mmCIF file of C-alpha atoms in Angstrom:
data_model
loop_
_atom_site.group_PDB
_atom_site.id
_atom_site.type_symbol
_atom_site.label_atom_id
_atom_site.label_comp_id
_atom_site.label_asym_id
_atom_site.label_seq_id
_atom_site.Cartn_x
_atom_site.Cartn_y
_atom_site.Cartn_z
ATOM 1 C CA GLN A 1 0.208 45.713 -25.536
ATOM 2 C CA LYS A 2 -1.092 44.816 -22.107
ATOM 3 C CA GLU A 3 1.537 44.793 -19.385
ATOM 4 C CA VAL A 4 0.649 41.295 -18.212
ATOM 5 C CA GLU A 5 -1.305 39.070 -20.508
ATOM 6 C CA GLN A 6 -2.950 35.732 -19.840
ATOM 7 C CA ASN A 7 -5.033 33.573 -22.148
ATOM 8 C CA SER A 8 -8.655 34.430 -21.529
ATOM 9 C CA GLY A 9 -9.740 30.845 -20.983
ATOM 10 C CA PRO A 10 -11.589 29.204 -19.438
ATOM 11 C CA LEU A 11 -9.407 26.138 -19.310
ATOM 12 C CA SER A 12 -10.958 22.769 -18.611
ATOM 13 C CA VAL A 13 -8.947 19.647 -17.835
ATOM 14 C CA PRO A 14 -9.917 16.210 -16.522
ATOM 15 C CA GLU A 15 -8.973 15.184 -13.015
ATOM 16 C CA GLY A 16 -5.428 13.833 -12.892
ATOM 17 C CA ALA A 17 -4.262 15.748 -15.961
ATOM 18 C CA ILE A 18 -1.615 18.469 -16.144
ATOM 19 C CA ALA A 19 -2.988 21.997 -16.345
ATOM 20 C CA SER A 20 -0.717 24.500 -18.072
ATOM 21 C CA LEU A 21 -1.312 28.206 -17.440
ATOM 22 C CA ASN A 22 0.644 30.792 -19.394
ATOM 23 C CA CYS A 23 1.487 34.449 -18.950
ATOM 24 C CA THR A 24 3.510 36.991 -20.914
ATOM 25 C CA TYR A 25 4.691 40.403 -19.745
ATOM 26 C CA SER A 26 5.952 43.492 -21.493
ATOM 27 C CA ASP A 27 8.327 45.136 -18.991
ATOM 28 C CA ARG A 28 11.827 43.715 -19.437
ATOM 29 C CA GLY A 29 12.816 45.294 -16.126
ATOM 30 C CA SER A 30 10.471 43.011 -14.216
ATOM 31 C CA GLN A 31 12.208 41.229 -11.410
ATOM 32 C CA SER A 32 9.775 38.954 -9.604
ATOM 33 C CA PHE A 33 6.913 36.818 -10.782
ATOM 34 C CA PHE A 34 3.988 35.353 -8.888
ATOM 35 C CA TRP A 35 1.005 33.130 -9.292
ATOM 36 C CA TYR A 36 -2.080 33.724 -7.200
ATOM 37 C CA ARG A 37 -5.102 31.480 -6.913
ATOM 38 C CA GLN A 38 -8.509 33.054 -6.368
ATOM 39 C CA TYR A 39 -11.539 30.986 -5.507
ATOM 40 C CA SER A 40 -14.908 32.480 -6.375
ATOM 41 C CA GLY A 41 -15.890 35.087 -3.801
ATOM 42 C CA LYS A 42 -12.522 34.953 -2.076
ATOM 43 C CA SER A 43 -9.376 37.074 -2.173
ATOM 44 C CA PRO A 44 -6.219 36.082 -4.077
ATOM 45 C CA GLU A 45 -3.880 33.625 -2.372
ATOM 46 C CA LEU A 46 -0.174 33.510 -3.199
ATOM 47 C CA ILE A 47 0.779 30.024 -4.359
ATOM 48 C CA MET A 48 4.095 30.434 -6.204
ATOM 49 C CA SER A 49 6.859 32.963 -6.596
ATOM 50 C CA ILE A 50 9.805 32.766 -8.989
ATOM 51 C CA TYR A 51 12.714 35.146 -9.390
ATOM 52 C CA SER A 52 15.216 33.534 -11.777
ATOM 53 C CA ASN A 53 15.080 31.713 -15.064
ATOM 54 C CA GLY A 54 14.181 28.060 -14.961
ATOM 55 C CA ASP A 55 11.762 25.913 -13.042
ATOM 56 C CA LYS A 56 10.654 26.046 -9.442
ATOM 57 C CA GLU A 57 8.684 23.157 -8.011
ATOM 58 C CA ASP A 58 6.460 23.107 -4.948
ATOM 59 C CA GLY A 59 4.394 19.972 -4.529
ATOM 60 C CA ARG A 60 2.110 19.588 -7.531
ATOM 61 C CA PHE A 61 2.928 23.094 -8.757
ATOM 62 C CA THR A 62 5.813 24.087 -11.030
ATOM 63 C CA ALA A 63 6.497 27.654 -12.050
ATOM 64 C CA GLN A 64 8.616 28.269 -15.134
ATOM 65 C CA LEU A 65 10.280 31.550 -16.025
ATOM 66 C CA ASN A 66 11.961 32.588 -19.260
ATOM 67 C CA LYS A 67 13.016 36.232 -19.047
ATOM 68 C CA ALA A 68 14.381 36.309 -22.590
ATOM 69 C CA SER A 69 10.962 35.387 -23.930
ATOM 70 C CA GLN A 70 9.169 37.389 -21.198
ATOM 71 C CA TYR A 71 7.137 34.358 -20.350
ATOM 72 C CA VAL A 72 6.089 32.727 -17.095
ATOM 73 C CA SER A 73 3.949 29.652 -16.697
ATOM 74 C CA LEU A 74 2.376 27.516 -14.016
ATOM 75 C CA LEU A 75 1.982 23.768 -14.337
ATOM 76 C CA ILE A 76 -0.383 21.907 -12.039
ATOM 77 C CA ARG A 77 0.242 18.168 -12.015
ATOM 78 C CA ASP A 78 -2.396 15.605 -11.053
ATOM 79 C CA SER A 79 -5.089 18.277 -11.196
ATOM 80 C CA GLN A 80 -7.832 17.977 -8.607
ATOM 81 C CA PRO A 81 -11.363 19.426 -8.613
ATOM 82 C CA SER A 82 -10.209 21.570 -5.670
ATOM 83 C CA ASP A 83 -7.780 23.287 -8.070
ATOM 84 C CA SER A 84 -10.751 24.794 -9.890
ATOM 85 C CA ALA A 85 -10.267 28.545 -9.471
ATOM 86 C CA THR A 86 -9.050 31.649 -11.260
ATOM 87 C CA TYR A 87 -5.261 31.907 -11.487
ATOM 88 C CA LEU A 88 -3.701 35.341 -11.601
ATOM 89 C CA CYS A 89 -0.227 36.001 -12.945
ATOM 90 C CA ALA A 90 1.523 38.967 -11.307
ATOM 91 C CA VAL A 91 4.747 40.693 -12.298
ATOM 92 C CA PHE A 92 6.770 42.945 -10.010
ATOM 93 C CA ARG A 93 9.041 45.822 -10.939
ATOM 94 C CA GLY A 94 11.078 47.334 -8.129
ATOM 95 C CA GLY A 95 12.689 50.709 -7.818
ATOM 96 C CA ALA A 96 11.262 54.130 -7.072
ATOM 97 C CA ASN A 97 7.809 53.277 -8.364
ATOM 98 C CA SER A 98 7.662 49.631 -7.470
ATOM 99 C CA LYS A 99 4.516 48.021 -8.670
ATOM 100 C CA LEU A 100 2.910 44.605 -8.832
ATOM 101 C CA THR A 101 0.883 44.273 -12.036
ATOM 102 C CA PHE A 102 -1.729 41.562 -12.366
ATOM 103 C CA GLY A 103 -3.038 39.810 -15.411
ATOM 104 C CA LYS A 104 -6.790 39.429 -15.742
ATOM 105 C CA GLY A 105 -6.568 35.780 -14.725
ATOM 106 C CA ILE A 106 -7.593 32.515 -16.282
ATOM 107 C CA THR A 107 -10.331 30.316 -14.901
ATOM 108 C CA LEU A 108 -9.404 26.657 -14.530
ATOM 109 C CA SER A 109 -12.050 23.969 -14.225
ATOM 110 C CA VAL A 110 -10.990 20.440 -13.291
ATOM 111 C CA ARG A 111 -13.611 17.875 -14.296
ATOM 112 C CA PRO A 112 -14.031 14.896 -11.936
ATOM 113 C CA GLY B 1 0.109 34.293 12.688
ATOM 114 C CA ALA B 2 -2.690 36.723 11.923
ATOM 115 C CA GLY B 3 -3.155 37.678 8.322
ATOM 116 C CA VAL B 4 -4.346 40.918 6.782
ATOM 117 C CA SER B 5 -7.710 41.946 8.158
ATOM 118 C CA GLN B 6 -10.251 44.293 6.612
ATOM 119 C CA SER B 7 -13.445 45.847 7.833
ATOM 120 C CA PRO B 8 -16.269 45.945 7.184
ATOM 121 C CA SER B 9 -16.617 42.786 5.129
ATOM 122 C CA ASN B 10 -19.670 44.228 3.409
ATOM 123 C CA LYS B 11 -20.866 47.787 3.035
ATOM 124 C CA VAL B 12 -24.029 49.002 1.367
ATOM 125 C CA THR B 13 -24.322 52.747 0.969
ATOM 126 C CA GLU B 14 -26.454 55.236 -0.872
ATOM 127 C CA LYS B 15 -25.082 57.156 -3.803
ATOM 128 C CA GLY B 16 -23.498 60.391 -2.635
ATOM 129 C CA LYS B 17 -22.515 59.159 0.828
ATOM 130 C CA ASP B 18 -18.938 58.868 2.039
ATOM 131 C CA VAL B 19 -17.473 55.511 3.104
ATOM 132 C CA GLU B 20 -14.370 54.454 4.997
ATOM 133 C CA LEU B 21 -12.741 51.085 4.540
ATOM 134 C CA ARG B 22 -10.138 49.816 6.976
ATOM 135 C CA CYS B 23 -7.127 47.572 6.540
ATOM 136 C CA ASP B 24 -4.909 46.103 9.249
ATOM 137 C CA PRO B 25 -1.765 44.616 7.657
ATOM 138 C CA ILE B 26 0.310 41.692 8.849
ATOM 139 C CA SER B 27 2.402 42.762 11.805
ATOM 140 C CA GLY B 28 5.853 43.881 10.702
ATOM 141 C CA HIS B 29 4.920 44.375 7.067
ATOM 142 C CA THR B 30 6.091 47.782 5.907
ATOM 143 C CA ALA B 31 4.334 47.932 2.549
ATOM 144 C CA LEU B 32 0.569 48.188 2.152
ATOM 145 C CA TYR B 33 -1.471 48.195 -1.047
ATOM 146 C CA TRP B 34 -5.075 48.866 -1.977
ATOM 147 C CA TYR B 35 -6.700 47.277 -5.011
ATOM 148 C CA ARG B 36 -10.181 47.231 -6.459
ATOM 149 C CA GLN B 37 -11.786 44.285 -8.197
ATOM 150 C CA SER B 38 -15.036 44.733 -10.055
ATOM 151 C CA LEU B 39 -17.237 41.735 -10.838
ATOM 152 C CA GLY B 40 -15.472 39.450 -13.289
ATOM 153 C CA GLN B 41 -12.595 41.858 -13.702
ATOM 154 C CA GLY B 42 -8.933 41.828 -12.811
ATOM 155 C CA LEU B 43 -7.253 43.636 -9.966
ATOM 156 C CA GLU B 44 -6.961 47.393 -10.316
ATOM 157 C CA PHE B 45 -4.130 49.001 -8.332
ATOM 158 C CA LEU B 46 -5.219 52.037 -6.314
ATOM 159 C CA ILE B 47 -2.522 53.174 -3.896
ATOM 160 C CA TYR B 48 0.649 51.949 -2.211
ATOM 161 C CA PHE B 49 2.320 52.882 1.071
ATOM 162 C CA GLN B 50 5.923 52.020 1.933
ATOM 163 C CA GLY B 51 6.991 52.825 5.466
ATOM 164 C CA ASN B 52 6.931 56.562 6.081
ATOM 165 C CA SER B 53 7.466 57.503 2.437
ATOM 166 C CA ALA B 54 4.922 59.492 0.478
ATOM 167 C CA PRO B 55 2.336 57.096 -0.956
ATOM 168 C CA ASP B 56 2.123 56.199 -4.620
ATOM 169 C CA LYS B 57 -1.345 57.446 -5.525
ATOM 170 C CA SER B 58 -1.007 56.839 -9.226
ATOM 171 C CA GLY B 59 -3.871 54.348 -9.352
ATOM 172 C CA LEU B 60 -6.555 56.385 -7.619
ATOM 173 C CA PRO B 61 -9.376 56.796 -10.173
ATOM 174 C CA SER B 62 -10.533 60.240 -9.041
ATOM 175 C CA ASP B 63 -10.044 62.850 -6.343
ATOM 176 C CA ARG B 64 -13.002 61.351 -4.494
ATOM 177 C CA PHE B 65 -10.635 58.587 -3.401
ATOM 178 C CA SER B 66 -8.055 59.100 -0.689
ATOM 179 C CA ALA B 67 -6.147 56.930 1.721
ATOM 180 C CA GLU B 68 -4.007 57.324 4.751
ATOM 181 C CA ARG B 69 -1.845 55.088 6.830
ATOM 182 C CA THR B 70 -1.383 55.949 10.467
ATOM 183 C CA GLY B 71 1.729 54.997 12.375
ATOM 184 C CA GLY B 72 2.948 52.832 9.525
ATOM 185 C CA SER B 73 0.276 50.254 10.267
ATOM 186 C CA VAL B 74 -3.499 50.546 9.844
ATOM 187 C CA SER B 75 -4.766 52.151 6.643
ATOM 188 C CA THR B 76 -8.090 53.728 5.783
ATOM 189 C CA LEU B 77 -9.402 54.142 2.243
ATOM 190 C CA THR B 78 -12.025 56.867 1.973
ATOM 191 C CA ILE B 79 -14.402 57.304 -0.914
ATOM 192 C CA GLN B 80 -16.324 60.562 -0.916
ATOM 193 C CA ARG B 81 -19.639 61.139 -2.676
ATOM 194 C CA THR B 82 -19.865 57.502 -3.745
ATOM 195 C CA GLN B 83 -21.110 56.627 -7.214
ATOM 196 C CA GLN B 84 -22.617 53.388 -8.469
ATOM 197 C CA GLU B 85 -19.482 52.656 -10.483
ATOM 198 C CA ASP B 86 -17.564 52.522 -7.190
ATOM 199 C CA SER B 87 -19.307 49.235 -6.399
ATOM 200 C CA ALA B 88 -16.594 46.590 -6.225
ATOM 201 C CA VAL B 89 -14.553 44.504 -3.832
ATOM 202 C CA TYR B 90 -11.785 46.554 -2.263
ATOM 203 C CA LEU B 91 -8.765 44.470 -1.400
ATOM 204 C CA CYS B 92 -5.872 45.350 0.823
ATOM 205 C CA ALA B 93 -2.519 43.571 0.695
ATOM 206 C CA SER B 94 0.688 43.873 2.657
ATOM 207 C CA SER B 95 4.245 42.756 2.083
ATOM 208 C CA LEU B 96 7.301 42.558 4.290
ATOM 209 C CA THR B 97 9.099 45.132 2.183
ATOM 210 C CA SER B 98 8.525 46.720 -1.191
ATOM 211 C CA VAL B 99 11.419 44.738 -2.636
ATOM 212 C CA GLY B 100 10.455 41.383 -4.067
ATOM 213 C CA GLY B 101 6.740 41.944 -4.089
ATOM 214 C CA GLU B 102 5.259 38.958 -2.263
ATOM 215 C CA GLN B 103 1.924 40.403 -1.248
ATOM 216 C CA TYR B 104 -0.638 38.835 1.029
ATOM 217 C CA PHE B 105 -4.249 39.813 0.667
ATOM 218 C CA GLY B 106 -6.974 40.449 3.160
ATOM 219 C CA PRO B 107 -10.500 39.091 2.686
ATOM 220 C CA GLY B 108 -11.724 42.296 1.075
ATOM 221 C CA THR B 109 -14.624 44.678 1.590
ATOM 222 C CA ARG B 110 -17.546 44.318 -0.783
ATOM 223 C CA LEU B 111 -18.937 47.797 -1.432
ATOM 224 C CA THR B 112 -22.349 48.218 -2.976
ATOM 225 C CA VAL B 113 -23.541 51.697 -3.884
ATOM 226 C CA THR B 114 -27.289 51.897 -4.423
#
């Protein structure tokens, strides 16, 4: 089982719709969870972080975490063409060998 | 404030040559990470520095790869005797501490080995 798994995509939604991006992880000791956005040819940009179960909202973005199900998701409301990018889920485990593990990412395309 | 900077932005080298890639982290960030991203692929962890502790080299793909971090700030990733499969974008990230994991990435160095 991959440590951090995302649906391969791509995901296409019409402008104004809700885009739902999902991620599962295998390490139950994981403590912190992140979503990065990566435009083509650019480096990843941190857009959301979540540390406890439940929802965290920031503008049009909502991150959801369910540690029991080892599941983290990102909802993008009122999707815009400028949201078209690859979204990377990342899971952090602290301790002596702290490590941030990335999923392979899912490409989102928002159709005007 | 200034973000993570990397140089050069692009590097083309001949197979067998050595290359050095530089990363300047965000001021005050104690943790520094190197990743590699091949075309269309995910991020591959290479090495991690935390303060003055011994680095975590568990991700380095071969002994041709090495990295150092001087004075707890600037880091250099060195690839010796480059091979074509080393062609990728090399990304550096820094975080305030190793706890929590919020990492901020530099623009990357695109390495092409011909």
